[in-house]
Amino acid sequence: MTLRFLSGATALLTAWTVLAAELPPIRADEAVERPRVQSTGDFLVIEAPGENNAIDTPRGTTASRLSVSGRVYRWTPSDDTSRVTGGAALFDAVQSPDESFLLLGERVGAADGPNSSRLIGFNLFNKKLTSGITLPERKLGSLRFLPSGTTLLAVEKAQPQLARPDRLLLIDLAAGKTVAESEALDRPVAAAETNGKKCWFTLEGANQFHSLGLREFGASPKTAQTLVKGGKLLLSPDGSTLAIYGSGQLEIYDVGAEPPRLLRAMPLPKGFTPDWGLALSEKLDELLLVESGRNAWLVSGKSLRPLAEKSGQAGCYDFSDRRLLLTLAADETIGLYQLPAATAPSMTVSPRRLKPFNRNDNFRLFNRSGKEPQAILVDHRGNVSILEIRPRRWKKMPVYQIP
């Protein structure tokens, strides 16, 4: 019996050895293939030694520091396949604090990911496309300029397939790279703001807001409680006051104090869930809260009054003459409101009906200071235009037209 058992075991071992010899070895790096970001859109850089991208640009401005000369740029954005009306895969657009430079954020890759991000820069003095940065395998959300004008606070969205968590980033636009990362966060970021010394952020579905010193960006954030779940944020122009708002509630904090001190709180109208807002005073005594596609409300102290029933997702405010521009859903128009008394727009204009004509939706709107009232318009296709606000008919002047 013993001899038979050993003989069978030997045969089995021999058969397994032969079978194993016929199988190729499994390499660790081939076990799980790393997903690749699909190439979408196009950003072309052409060497042109004589090209001065800082021409007609005052020295010391953000545009002069970020416009790279000796090159010509051509940009064709990625398509946004999630929108029925089409357009570019833009996730945000921001204007530098000195109003000299415009930055568009474009998502690169398939709609279901994974994604990279591209940051496209325009010099608003000479109306030229003057820079472009690609951040590989970074799926960015909202962007905010620091007061320096050359650094961005950015929200990074999780990409589990690339082992990328939700977090915040600091991006040096002059160097073209990420210079600091926050610790990994356990939820997606709902909103983030910065005054250049600190940043504040909220997380989706959470009743807290958090703060980080920018010099200790990788440290654990400080946390305070709020009644607003997953609230949006609005920072005052002087960087000392923070509004947290969401479904049913608005809270205003003095963030110059440590810990932040609640200045006032008030309920918002039932069913009103604002997703963006504008500061209308230096300390947020007045502000505009908007639910895209629905209502816009003016907040003054503890009083509220409706301004528009069907608002868009963009607007801007000129503090010098209290002129508010608000995008409206009807025919993609822009309404001009003269505050504080206005209850209806004094005039409405549809940019798509101004030459050069198009059918594109409004994406972002920024104020532009100067002798003549102007605004910067970015549409959903990625076209950038200057709107000259005139008493009768506005004028649209292209900065960059998508090929």
CSV table of N, CA and C in Angstrom, one decimal, residues 301-375:
chain,number,residue,atom,x,y,z
A,301,GLY,N,-28.3,92.3,5.2
A,301,GLY,CA,-28.5,92.1,6.6
A,301,GLY,C,-29.2,90.8,6.8
A,302,LYS,N,-30.4,90.9,7.5
A,302,LYS,CA,-31.3,89.8,7.7
A,302,LYS,C,-32.5,89.8,6.9
A,303,SER,N,-32.5,90.6,5.8
A,303,SER,CA,-33.7,90.7,5.0
A,303,SER,C,-33.4,90.1,3.6
A,304,LEU,N,-34.4,89.5,3.0
A,304,LEU,CA,-34.3,88.9,1.7
A,304,LEU,C,-35.3,89.4,0.7
A,305,ARG,N,-35.0,89.5,-0.5
A,305,ARG,CA,-36.0,89.9,-1.6
A,305,ARG,C,-35.6,89.2,-2.9
A,306,PRO,N,-36.6,88.7,-3.6
A,306,PRO,CA,-36.3,88.0,-4.8
A,306,PRO,C,-35.9,88.9,-5.9
A,307,LEU,N,-35.0,88.4,-6.8
A,307,LEU,CA,-34.5,89.3,-7.9
A,307,LEU,C,-34.8,88.7,-9.2
A,308,ALA,N,-34.7,87.4,-9.4
A,308,ALA,CA,-35.0,86.7,-10.7
A,308,ALA,C,-35.6,85.3,-10.4
A,309,GLU,N,-36.5,84.9,-11.3
A,309,GLU,CA,-37.1,83.6,-11.1
A,309,GLU,C,-36.4,82.5,-11.8
A,310,LYS,N,-35.8,82.7,-12.9
A,310,LYS,CA,-35.0,81.7,-13.7
A,310,LYS,C,-33.6,82.2,-14.0
A,311,SER,N,-32.7,82.0,-13.1
A,311,SER,CA,-31.4,82.5,-13.3
A,311,SER,C,-30.5,81.5,-13.9
A,312,GLY,N,-29.4,82.0,-14.5
A,312,GLY,CA,-28.4,81.1,-15.1
A,312,GLY,C,-27.3,80.7,-14.0
A,313,GLN,N,-26.1,80.4,-14.5
A,313,GLN,CA,-25.1,79.9,-13.6
A,313,GLN,C,-23.9,80.8,-13.5
A,314,ALA,N,-24.1,82.1,-14.0
A,314,ALA,CA,-23.0,83.0,-14.0
A,314,ALA,C,-23.5,84.5,-13.7
A,315,GLY,N,-22.6,85.3,-13.2
A,315,GLY,CA,-22.9,86.7,-13.0
A,315,GLY,C,-21.6,87.4,-12.5
A,316,CYS,N,-21.6,88.7,-12.5
A,316,CYS,CA,-20.5,89.5,-12.0
A,316,CYS,C,-21.1,90.8,-11.5
A,317,TYR,N,-20.2,91.5,-10.6
A,317,TYR,CA,-20.7,92.7,-10.0
A,317,TYR,C,-19.6,93.7,-10.0
A,318,ASP,N,-19.9,95.0,-10.4
A,318,ASP,CA,-19.0,96.1,-10.4
A,318,ASP,C,-19.3,97.0,-9.1
A,319,PHE,N,-18.3,96.9,-8.2
A,319,PHE,CA,-18.5,97.7,-6.9
A,319,PHE,C,-18.6,99.2,-7.2
A,320,SER,N,-17.9,99.7,-8.2
A,320,SER,CA,-17.8,101.1,-8.4
A,320,SER,C,-19.1,101.8,-8.7
A,321,ASP,N,-19.9,101.2,-9.5
A,321,ASP,CA,-21.2,101.8,-9.8
A,321,ASP,C,-22.4,100.9,-9.5
A,322,ARG,N,-22.1,99.8,-8.7
A,322,ARG,CA,-23.2,98.9,-8.2
A,322,ARG,C,-24.0,98.3,-9.4
A,323,ARG,N,-23.3,97.9,-10.4
A,323,ARG,CA,-23.9,97.3,-11.6
A,323,ARG,C,-23.8,95.7,-11.5
A,324,LEU,N,-24.9,95.1,-11.5
A,324,LEU,CA,-24.9,93.6,-11.5
A,324,LEU,C,-25.3,93.1,-12.8
A,325,LEU,N,-24.5,92.1,-13.3
A,325,LEU,CA,-24.9,91.4,-14.5
A,325,LEU,C,-25.2,89.9,-14.1
A,326,LEU,N,-26.3,89.5,-14.5
A,326,LEU,CA,-26.8,88.1,-14.1
A,326,LEU,C,-27.3,87.4,-15.3
A,327,THR,N,-26.8,86.2,-15.6
A,327,THR,CA,-27.3,85.4,-16.7
A,327,THR,C,-28.7,84.8,-16.4
A,328,LEU,N,-29.5,84.9,-17.4
A,328,LEU,CA,-30.9,84.4,-17.2
A,328,LEU,C,-31.2,83.2,-18.2
A,329,ALA,N,-32.0,82.3,-17.7
A,329,ALA,CA,-32.2,81.1,-18.5
A,329,ALA,C,-32.9,81.4,-19.8
A,330,ALA,N,-33.8,82.4,-19.9
A,330,ALA,CA,-34.6,82.7,-21.1
A,330,ALA,C,-33.7,83.1,-22.2
A,331,ASP,N,-33.6,82.3,-23.3
A,331,ASP,CA,-32.8,82.7,-24.4
A,331,ASP,C,-31.4,83.0,-24.1
A,332,GLU,N,-30.8,82.5,-23.0
A,332,GLU,CA,-29.4,82.7,-22.6
A,332,GLU,C,-29.1,84.2,-22.6
A,333,THR,N,-29.9,85.0,-22.0
A,333,THR,CA,-29.7,86.4,-21.9
A,333,THR,C,-28.9,86.8,-20.7
A,334,ILE,N,-28.4,88.0,-20.7
A,334,ILE,CA,-27.8,88.6,-19.5
A,334,ILE,C,-28.6,89.8,-19.1
A,335,GLY,N,-29.0,89.9,-17.8
A,335,GLY,CA,-29.8,91.0,-17.3
A,335,GLY,C,-28.9,92.0,-16.6
A,336,LEU,N,-29.1,93.3,-16.8
A,336,LEU,CA,-28.4,94.3,-16.1
A,336,LEU,C,-29.3,94.9,-15.0
A,337,TYR,N,-28.8,94.8,-13.8
A,337,TYR,CA,-29.5,95.3,-12.6
A,337,TYR,C,-28.7,96.5,-12.0
A,338,GLN,N,-29.4,97.6,-11.7
A,338,GLN,CA,-28.7,98.7,-11.0
A,338,GLN,C,-29.1,98.6,-9.6
A,339,LEU,N,-28.2,98.2,-8.7
A,339,LEU,CA,-28.5,98.0,-7.3
A,339,LEU,C,-28.3,99.4,-6.6
A,340,PRO,N,-28.9,99.6,-5.4
A,340,PRO,CA,-29.6,98.5,-4.6
A,340,PRO,C,-31.1,98.5,-4.9
A,341,ALA,N,-31.7,99.4,-5.7
A,341,ALA,CA,-33.1,99.5,-5.8
A,341,ALA,C,-33.7,98.5,-6.8
A,342,ALA,N,-33.0,98.0,-7.7
A,342,ALA,CA,-33.5,97.2,-8.9
A,342,ALA,C,-34.3,96.0,-8.4
A,343,THR,N,-35.5,95.8,-9.0
A,343,THR,CA,-36.2,94.6,-8.8
A,343,THR,C,-36.4,93.8,-10.1
A,344,ALA,N,-36.0,94.4,-11.2
A,344,ALA,CA,-36.0,93.8,-12.5
A,344,ALA,C,-34.9,94.4,-13.3
A,345,PRO,N,-34.4,93.7,-14.3
A,345,PRO,CA,-33.3,94.2,-15.1
A,345,PRO,C,-33.7,95.5,-15.9
A,346,SER,N,-32.8,96.4,-16.0
A,346,SER,CA,-33.1,97.6,-16.7
A,346,SER,C,-32.9,97.4,-18.2
A,347,MET,N,-32.2,96.3,-18.6
A,347,MET,CA,-32.1,95.8,-19.9
A,347,MET,C,-31.6,94.4,-20.0
A,348,THR,N,-31.9,93.7,-21.0
A,348,THR,CA,-31.4,92.3,-21.2
A,348,THR,C,-30.8,92.2,-22.6
A,349,VAL,N,-29.8,91.4,-22.7
A,349,VAL,CA,-29.0,91.2,-23.9
A,349,VAL,C,-28.7,89.8,-24.1
A,350,SER,N,-28.9,89.2,-25.3
A,350,SER,CA,-28.5,87.9,-25.6
A,350,SER,C,-27.2,87.9,-26.4
A,351,PRO,N,-26.1,87.5,-25.7
A,351,PRO,CA,-24.8,87.6,-26.4
A,351,PRO,C,-24.7,86.7,-27.7
A,352,ARG,N,-25.5,85.7,-27.8
A,352,ARG,CA,-25.5,84.8,-29.0
A,352,ARG,C,-26.1,85.6,-30.2
A,353,ARG,N,-26.8,86.6,-29.9
A,353,ARG,CA,-27.4,87.4,-31.1
A,353,ARG,C,-26.5,88.6,-31.5
A,354,LEU,N,-25.4,88.7,-30.8
A,354,LEU,CA,-24.4,89.8,-31.2
A,354,LEU,C,-23.3,89.1,-32.1
A,355,LYS,N,-22.9,89.9,-33.0
A,355,LYS,CA,-21.8,89.4,-33.9
A,355,LYS,C,-20.5,89.2,-33.1
A,356,PRO,N,-19.8,88.1,-33.4
A,356,PRO,CA,-20.1,87.0,-34.3
A,356,PRO,C,-21.2,86.1,-33.6
A,357,PHE,N,-22.2,85.8,-34.4
A,357,PHE,CA,-23.4,85.0,-33.9
A,357,PHE,C,-23.0,83.6,-33.6
A,358,ASN,N,-23.7,83.0,-32.6
A,358,ASN,CA,-23.5,81.6,-32.3
A,358,ASN,C,-24.7,81.1,-31.5
A,359,ARG,N,-24.8,79.9,-31.2
A,359,ARG,CA,-25.9,79.3,-30.4
A,359,ARG,C,-25.4,78.8,-29.0
A,360,ASN,N,-24.3,79.3,-28.6
A,360,ASN,CA,-23.7,78.7,-27.4
A,360,ASN,C,-24.3,79.3,-26.1
A,361,ASP,N,-24.3,78.5,-25.1
A,361,ASP,CA,-24.8,78.9,-23.8
A,361,ASP,C,-23.8,79.6,-23.0
A,362,ASN,N,-24.2,80.5,-22.1
A,362,ASN,CA,-23.3,81.3,-21.2
A,362,ASN,C,-22.7,80.3,-20.1
A,363,PHE,N,-21.4,80.4,-19.9
A,363,PHE,CA,-20.7,79.6,-18.9
A,363,PHE,C,-20.2,80.4,-17.7
A,364,ARG,N,-19.4,81.4,-17.9
A,364,ARG,CA,-18.9,82.3,-16.9
A,364,ARG,C,-18.9,83.7,-17.3
A,365,LEU,N,-19.0,84.6,-16.3
A,365,LEU,CA,-19.1,86.1,-16.6
A,365,LEU,C,-18.2,86.8,-15.6
A,366,PHE,N,-17.4,87.7,-16.0
A,366,PHE,CA,-16.5,88.4,-15.1
A,366,PHE,C,-16.5,89.9,-15.4
A,367,ASN,N,-16.4,90.7,-14.3
A,367,ASN,CA,-16.4,92.2,-14.5
A,367,ASN,C,-15.0,92.6,-15.0
A,368,ARG,N,-15.0,93.7,-15.8
A,368,ARG,CA,-13.8,94.2,-16.3
A,368,ARG,C,-13.8,95.7,-16.1
A,369,SER,N,-13.0,96.2,-15.2
A,369,SER,CA,-12.9,97.6,-14.9
A,369,SER,C,-12.3,98.5,-16.0
A,370,GLY,N,-12.7,99.7,-16.1
A,370,GLY,CA,-12.2,100.6,-17.1
A,370,GLY,C,-13.1,101.8,-17.3
A,371,LYS,N,-12.7,102.6,-18.3
A,371,LYS,CA,-13.5,103.8,-18.6
A,371,LYS,C,-14.9,103.5,-19.0
A,372,GLU,N,-15.0,102.5,-19.9
A,372,GLU,CA,-16.3,102.0,-20.4
A,372,GLU,C,-16.7,100.7,-19.7
A,373,PRO,N,-17.9,100.6,-19.3
A,373,PRO,CA,-18.4,99.3,-18.6
A,373,PRO,C,-18.2,98.1,-19.5
A,374,GLN,N,-17.5,97.1,-19.0
A,374,GLN,CA,-17.2,95.9,-19.8
A,374,GLN,C,-17.3,94.6,-19.0
A,375,ALA,N,-17.5,93.5,-19.6
A,375,ALA,CA,-17.5,92.2,-18.9
A,375,ALA,C,-16.8,91.2,-19.8
